[in-house]
mmCIF file of N, CA and C in Angstrom:
data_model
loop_
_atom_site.group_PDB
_atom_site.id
_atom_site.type_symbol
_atom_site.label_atom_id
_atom_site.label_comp_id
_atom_site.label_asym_id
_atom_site.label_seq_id
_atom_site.Cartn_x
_atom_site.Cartn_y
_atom_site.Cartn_z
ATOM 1 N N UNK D 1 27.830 26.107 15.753
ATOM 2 C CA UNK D 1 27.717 24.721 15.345
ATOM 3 C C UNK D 1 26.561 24.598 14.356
ATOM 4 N N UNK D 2 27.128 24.345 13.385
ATOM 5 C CA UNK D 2 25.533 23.555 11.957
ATOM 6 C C UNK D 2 24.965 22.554 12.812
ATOM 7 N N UNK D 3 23.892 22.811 11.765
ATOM 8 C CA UNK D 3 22.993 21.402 11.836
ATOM 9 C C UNK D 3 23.702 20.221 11.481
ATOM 10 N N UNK D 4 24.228 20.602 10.447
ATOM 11 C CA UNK D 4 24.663 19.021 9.864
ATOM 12 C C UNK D 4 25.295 18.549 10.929
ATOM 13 N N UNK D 5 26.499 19.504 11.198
ATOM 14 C CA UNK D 5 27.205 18.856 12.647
ATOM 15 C C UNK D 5 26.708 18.366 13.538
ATOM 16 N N UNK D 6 25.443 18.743 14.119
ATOM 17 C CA UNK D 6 25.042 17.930 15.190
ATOM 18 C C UNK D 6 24.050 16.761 14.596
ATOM 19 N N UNK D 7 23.486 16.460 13.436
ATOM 20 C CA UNK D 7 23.122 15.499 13.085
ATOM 21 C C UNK D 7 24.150 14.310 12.837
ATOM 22 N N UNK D 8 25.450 14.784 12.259
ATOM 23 C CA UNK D 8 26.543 13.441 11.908
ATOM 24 C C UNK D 8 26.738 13.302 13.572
ATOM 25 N N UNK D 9 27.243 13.957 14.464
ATOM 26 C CA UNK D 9 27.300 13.843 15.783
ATOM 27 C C UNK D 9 26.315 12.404 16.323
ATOM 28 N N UNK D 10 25.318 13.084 16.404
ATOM 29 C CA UNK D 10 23.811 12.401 16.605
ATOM 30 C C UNK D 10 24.094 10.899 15.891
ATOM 31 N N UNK D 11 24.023 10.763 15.101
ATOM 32 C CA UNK D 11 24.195 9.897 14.010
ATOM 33 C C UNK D 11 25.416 8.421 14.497
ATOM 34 N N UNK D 12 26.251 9.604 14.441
ATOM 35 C CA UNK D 12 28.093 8.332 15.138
ATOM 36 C C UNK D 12 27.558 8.194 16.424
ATOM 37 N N UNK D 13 26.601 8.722 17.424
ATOM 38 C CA UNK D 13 26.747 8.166 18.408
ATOM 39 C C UNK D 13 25.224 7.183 18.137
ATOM 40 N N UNK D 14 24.506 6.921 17.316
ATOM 41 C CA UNK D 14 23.867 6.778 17.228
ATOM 42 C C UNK D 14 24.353 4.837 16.873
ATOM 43 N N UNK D 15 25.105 5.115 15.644
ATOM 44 C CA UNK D 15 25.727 4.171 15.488
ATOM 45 C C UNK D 15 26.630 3.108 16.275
ATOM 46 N N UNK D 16 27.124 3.717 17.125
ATOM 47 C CA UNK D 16 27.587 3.019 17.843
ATOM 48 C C UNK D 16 27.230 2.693 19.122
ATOM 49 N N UNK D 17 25.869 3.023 19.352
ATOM 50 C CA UNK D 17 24.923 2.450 20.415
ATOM 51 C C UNK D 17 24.365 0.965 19.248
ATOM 52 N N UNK D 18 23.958 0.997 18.328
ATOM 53 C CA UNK D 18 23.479 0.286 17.450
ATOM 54 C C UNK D 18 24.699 -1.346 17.672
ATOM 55 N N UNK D 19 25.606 -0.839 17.123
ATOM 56 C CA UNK D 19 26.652 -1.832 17.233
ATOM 57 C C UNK D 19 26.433 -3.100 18.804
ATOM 58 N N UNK D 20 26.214 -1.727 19.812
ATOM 59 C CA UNK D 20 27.059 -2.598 21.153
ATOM 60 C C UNK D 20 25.484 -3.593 21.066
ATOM 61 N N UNK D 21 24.794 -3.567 20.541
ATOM 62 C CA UNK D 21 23.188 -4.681 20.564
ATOM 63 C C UNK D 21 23.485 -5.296 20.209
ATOM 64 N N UNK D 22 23.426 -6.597 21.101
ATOM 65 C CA UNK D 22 23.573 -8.351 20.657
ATOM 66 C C UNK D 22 22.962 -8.539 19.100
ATOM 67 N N UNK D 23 23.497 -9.249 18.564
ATOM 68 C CA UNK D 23 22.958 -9.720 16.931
ATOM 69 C C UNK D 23 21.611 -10.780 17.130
ATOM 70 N N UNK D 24 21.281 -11.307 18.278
ATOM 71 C CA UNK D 24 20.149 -12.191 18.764
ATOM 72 C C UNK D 24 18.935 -11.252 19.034
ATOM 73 N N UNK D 25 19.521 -9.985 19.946
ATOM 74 C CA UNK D 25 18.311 -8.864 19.817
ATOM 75 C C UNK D 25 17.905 -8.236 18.862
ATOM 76 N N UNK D 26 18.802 -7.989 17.843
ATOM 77 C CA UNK D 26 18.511 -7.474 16.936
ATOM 78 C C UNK D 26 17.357 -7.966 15.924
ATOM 79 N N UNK D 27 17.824 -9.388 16.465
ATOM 80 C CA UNK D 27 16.294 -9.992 15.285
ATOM 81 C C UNK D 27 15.509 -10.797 16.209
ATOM 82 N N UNK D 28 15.482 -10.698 17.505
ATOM 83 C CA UNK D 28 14.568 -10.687 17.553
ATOM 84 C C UNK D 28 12.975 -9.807 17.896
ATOM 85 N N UNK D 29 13.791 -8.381 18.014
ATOM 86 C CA UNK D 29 12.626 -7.691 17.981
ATOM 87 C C UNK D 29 12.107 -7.252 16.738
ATOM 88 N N UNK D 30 12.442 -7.675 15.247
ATOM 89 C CA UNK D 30 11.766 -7.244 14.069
ATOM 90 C C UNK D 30 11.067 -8.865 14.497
ATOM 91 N N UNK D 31 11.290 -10.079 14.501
ATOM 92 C CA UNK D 31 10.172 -11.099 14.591
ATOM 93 C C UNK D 31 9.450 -11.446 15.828
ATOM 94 N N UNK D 32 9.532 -10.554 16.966
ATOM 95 C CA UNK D 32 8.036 -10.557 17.358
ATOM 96 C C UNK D 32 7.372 -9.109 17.155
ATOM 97 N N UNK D 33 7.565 -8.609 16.553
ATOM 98 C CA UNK D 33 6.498 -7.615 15.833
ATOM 99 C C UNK D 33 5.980 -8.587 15.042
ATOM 100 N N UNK D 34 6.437 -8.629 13.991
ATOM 101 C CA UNK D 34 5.386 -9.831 12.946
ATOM 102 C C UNK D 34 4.910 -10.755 13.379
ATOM 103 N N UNK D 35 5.371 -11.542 14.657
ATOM 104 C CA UNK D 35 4.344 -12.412 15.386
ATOM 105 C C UNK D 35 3.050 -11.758 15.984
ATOM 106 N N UNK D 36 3.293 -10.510 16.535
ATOM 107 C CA UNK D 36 2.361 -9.355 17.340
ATOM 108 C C UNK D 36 1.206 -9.505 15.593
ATOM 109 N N UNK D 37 2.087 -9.076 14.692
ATOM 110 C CA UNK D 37 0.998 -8.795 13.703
ATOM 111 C C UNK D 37 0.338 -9.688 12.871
ATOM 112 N N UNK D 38 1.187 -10.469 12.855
ATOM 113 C CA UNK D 38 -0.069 -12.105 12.538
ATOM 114 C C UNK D 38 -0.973 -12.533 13.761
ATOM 115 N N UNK D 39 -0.425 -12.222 14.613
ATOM 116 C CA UNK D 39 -1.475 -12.777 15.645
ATOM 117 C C UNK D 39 -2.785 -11.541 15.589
ATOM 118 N N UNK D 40 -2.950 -10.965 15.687
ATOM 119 C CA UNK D 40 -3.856 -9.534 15.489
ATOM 120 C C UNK D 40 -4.531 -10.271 14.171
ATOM 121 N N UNK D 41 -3.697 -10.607 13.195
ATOM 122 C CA UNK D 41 -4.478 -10.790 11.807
ATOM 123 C C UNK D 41 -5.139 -11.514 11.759
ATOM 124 N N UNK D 42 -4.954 -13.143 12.608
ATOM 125 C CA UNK D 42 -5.476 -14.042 12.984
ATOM 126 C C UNK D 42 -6.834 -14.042 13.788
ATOM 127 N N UNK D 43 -7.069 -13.119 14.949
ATOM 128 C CA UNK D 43 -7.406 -13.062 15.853
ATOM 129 C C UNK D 43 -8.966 -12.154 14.907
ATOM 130 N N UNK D 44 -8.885 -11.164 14.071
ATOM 131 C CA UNK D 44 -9.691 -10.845 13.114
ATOM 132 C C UNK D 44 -10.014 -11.069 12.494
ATOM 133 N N UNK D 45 -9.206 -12.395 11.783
ATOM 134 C CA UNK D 45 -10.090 -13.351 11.095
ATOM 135 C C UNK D 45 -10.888 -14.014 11.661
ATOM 136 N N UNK D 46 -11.031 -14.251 13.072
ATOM 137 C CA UNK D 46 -11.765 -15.637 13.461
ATOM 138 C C UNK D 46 -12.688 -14.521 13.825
ATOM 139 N N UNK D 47 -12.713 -13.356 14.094
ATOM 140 C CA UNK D 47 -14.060 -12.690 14.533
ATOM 141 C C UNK D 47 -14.880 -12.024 13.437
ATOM 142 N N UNK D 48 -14.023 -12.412 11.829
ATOM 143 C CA UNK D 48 -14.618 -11.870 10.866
ATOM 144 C C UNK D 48 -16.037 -11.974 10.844
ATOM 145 N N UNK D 49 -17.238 -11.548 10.031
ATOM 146 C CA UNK D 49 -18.393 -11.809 9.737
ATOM 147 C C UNK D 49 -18.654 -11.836 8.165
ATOM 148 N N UNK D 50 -18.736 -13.148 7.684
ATOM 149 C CA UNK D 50 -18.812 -13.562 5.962
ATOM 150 C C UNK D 50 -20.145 -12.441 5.018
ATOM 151 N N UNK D 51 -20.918 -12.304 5.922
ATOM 152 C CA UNK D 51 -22.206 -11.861 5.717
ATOM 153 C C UNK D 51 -22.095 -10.536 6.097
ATOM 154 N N UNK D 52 -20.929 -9.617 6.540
ATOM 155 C CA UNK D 52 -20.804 -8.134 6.252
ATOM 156 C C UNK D 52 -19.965 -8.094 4.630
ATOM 157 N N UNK D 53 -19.635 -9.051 4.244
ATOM 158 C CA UNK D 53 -18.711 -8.348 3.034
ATOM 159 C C UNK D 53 -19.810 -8.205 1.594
ATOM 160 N N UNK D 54 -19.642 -7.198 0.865
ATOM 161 C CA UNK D 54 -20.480 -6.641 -0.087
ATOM 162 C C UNK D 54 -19.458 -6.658 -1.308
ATOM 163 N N UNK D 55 -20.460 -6.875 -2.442
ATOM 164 C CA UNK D 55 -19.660 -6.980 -3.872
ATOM 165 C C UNK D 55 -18.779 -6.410 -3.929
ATOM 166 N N UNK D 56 -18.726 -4.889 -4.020
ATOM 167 C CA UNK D 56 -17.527 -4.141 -3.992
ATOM 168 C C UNK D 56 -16.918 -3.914 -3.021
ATOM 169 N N UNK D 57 -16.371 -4.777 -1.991
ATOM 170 C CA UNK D 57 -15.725 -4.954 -1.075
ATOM 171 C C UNK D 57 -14.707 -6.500 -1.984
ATOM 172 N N UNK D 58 -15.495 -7.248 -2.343
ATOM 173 C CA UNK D 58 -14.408 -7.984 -3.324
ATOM 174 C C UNK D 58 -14.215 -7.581 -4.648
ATOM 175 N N UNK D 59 -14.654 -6.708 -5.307
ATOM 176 C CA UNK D 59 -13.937 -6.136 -6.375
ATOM 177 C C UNK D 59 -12.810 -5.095 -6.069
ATOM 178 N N UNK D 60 -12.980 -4.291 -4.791
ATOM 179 C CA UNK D 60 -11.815 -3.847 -4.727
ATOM 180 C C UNK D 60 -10.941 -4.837 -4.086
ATOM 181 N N UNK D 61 -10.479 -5.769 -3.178
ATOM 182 C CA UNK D 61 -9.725 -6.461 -3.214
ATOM 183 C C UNK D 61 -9.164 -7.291 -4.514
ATOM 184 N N UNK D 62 -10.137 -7.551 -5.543
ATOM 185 C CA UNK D 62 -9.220 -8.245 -6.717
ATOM 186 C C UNK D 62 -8.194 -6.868 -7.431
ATOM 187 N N UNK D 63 -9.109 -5.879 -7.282
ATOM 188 C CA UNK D 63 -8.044 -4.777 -8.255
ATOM 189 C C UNK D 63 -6.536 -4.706 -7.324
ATOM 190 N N UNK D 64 -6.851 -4.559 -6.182
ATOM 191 C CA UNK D 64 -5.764 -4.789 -5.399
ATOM 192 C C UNK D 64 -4.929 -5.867 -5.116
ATOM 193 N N UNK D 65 -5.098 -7.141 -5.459
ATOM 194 C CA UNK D 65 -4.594 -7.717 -5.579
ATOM 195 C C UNK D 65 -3.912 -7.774 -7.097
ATOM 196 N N UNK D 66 -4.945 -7.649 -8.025
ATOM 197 C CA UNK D 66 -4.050 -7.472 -9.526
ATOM 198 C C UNK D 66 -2.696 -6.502 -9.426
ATOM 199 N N UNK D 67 -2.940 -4.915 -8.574
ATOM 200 C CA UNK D 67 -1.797 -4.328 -8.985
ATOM 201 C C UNK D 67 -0.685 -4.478 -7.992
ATOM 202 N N UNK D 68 -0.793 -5.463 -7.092
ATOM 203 C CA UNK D 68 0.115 -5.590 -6.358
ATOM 204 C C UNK D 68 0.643 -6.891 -7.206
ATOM 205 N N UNK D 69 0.131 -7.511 -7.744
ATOM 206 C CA UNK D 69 0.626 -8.750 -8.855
ATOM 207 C C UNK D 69 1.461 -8.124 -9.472
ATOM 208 N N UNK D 70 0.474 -6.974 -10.474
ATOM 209 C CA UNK D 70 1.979 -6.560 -11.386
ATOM 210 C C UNK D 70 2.475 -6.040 -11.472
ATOM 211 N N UNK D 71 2.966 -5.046 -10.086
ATOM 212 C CA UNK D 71 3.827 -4.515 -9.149
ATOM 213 C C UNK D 71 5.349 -5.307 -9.478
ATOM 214 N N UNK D 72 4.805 -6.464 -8.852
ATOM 215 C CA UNK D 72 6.136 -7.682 -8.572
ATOM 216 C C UNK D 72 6.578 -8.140 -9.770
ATOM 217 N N UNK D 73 5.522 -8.073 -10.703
ATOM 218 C CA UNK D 73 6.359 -8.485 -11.844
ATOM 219 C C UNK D 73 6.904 -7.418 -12.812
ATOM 220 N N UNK D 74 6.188 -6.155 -12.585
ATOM 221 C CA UNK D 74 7.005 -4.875 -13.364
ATOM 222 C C UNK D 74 8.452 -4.414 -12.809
ATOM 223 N N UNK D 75 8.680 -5.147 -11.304
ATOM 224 C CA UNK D 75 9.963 -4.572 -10.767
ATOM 225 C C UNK D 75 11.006 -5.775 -10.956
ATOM 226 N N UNK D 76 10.659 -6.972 -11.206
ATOM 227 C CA UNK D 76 11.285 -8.193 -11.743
ATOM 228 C C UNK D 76 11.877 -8.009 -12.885
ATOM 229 N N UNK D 77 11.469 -7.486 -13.523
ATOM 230 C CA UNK D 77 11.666 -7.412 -15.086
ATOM 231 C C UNK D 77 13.335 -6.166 -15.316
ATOM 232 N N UNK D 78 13.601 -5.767 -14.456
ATOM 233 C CA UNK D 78 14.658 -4.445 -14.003
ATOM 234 C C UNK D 78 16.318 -5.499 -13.993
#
């Protein structure tokens, strides 16, 4: 027996465990992860400290924010 064979194997049964999951479970476990992870994000903001952040702690956030800007607009343009 190949590999491949037991990966497509793997795979169809894989798939069709996938299927028999309610369409309600399905979403809702991708949105409470992102609730899990806004809440975490939240929860670090309020324990932030204004008076640890240093100049280049906001210059690299603007560069990072610039190339994630024109990220979105270099893949827009396609």
């Amino acid at each position: 027996m190949k590999v491949g064979d037991v990966l497509k194997k793997w795979g169809e049964r894989l798939l069709r465990e996938w299927i028999r999951i309610p369409r309600w479970l399905k979403r809702a476990v991708p949105l409470a992860i992102t609730l899990v992870l806004v809440w975490q994000l939240v929860r670090t903001m309020l324990d932030f400290e204004i008076g640890a952040v240093t100049f280049s702690d906001v210059i690299m956030c603007l560069i990072g924010a610039g190339i994630i800007v024109f990220l979105s607009k270099f893949d827009s343009k396609r």
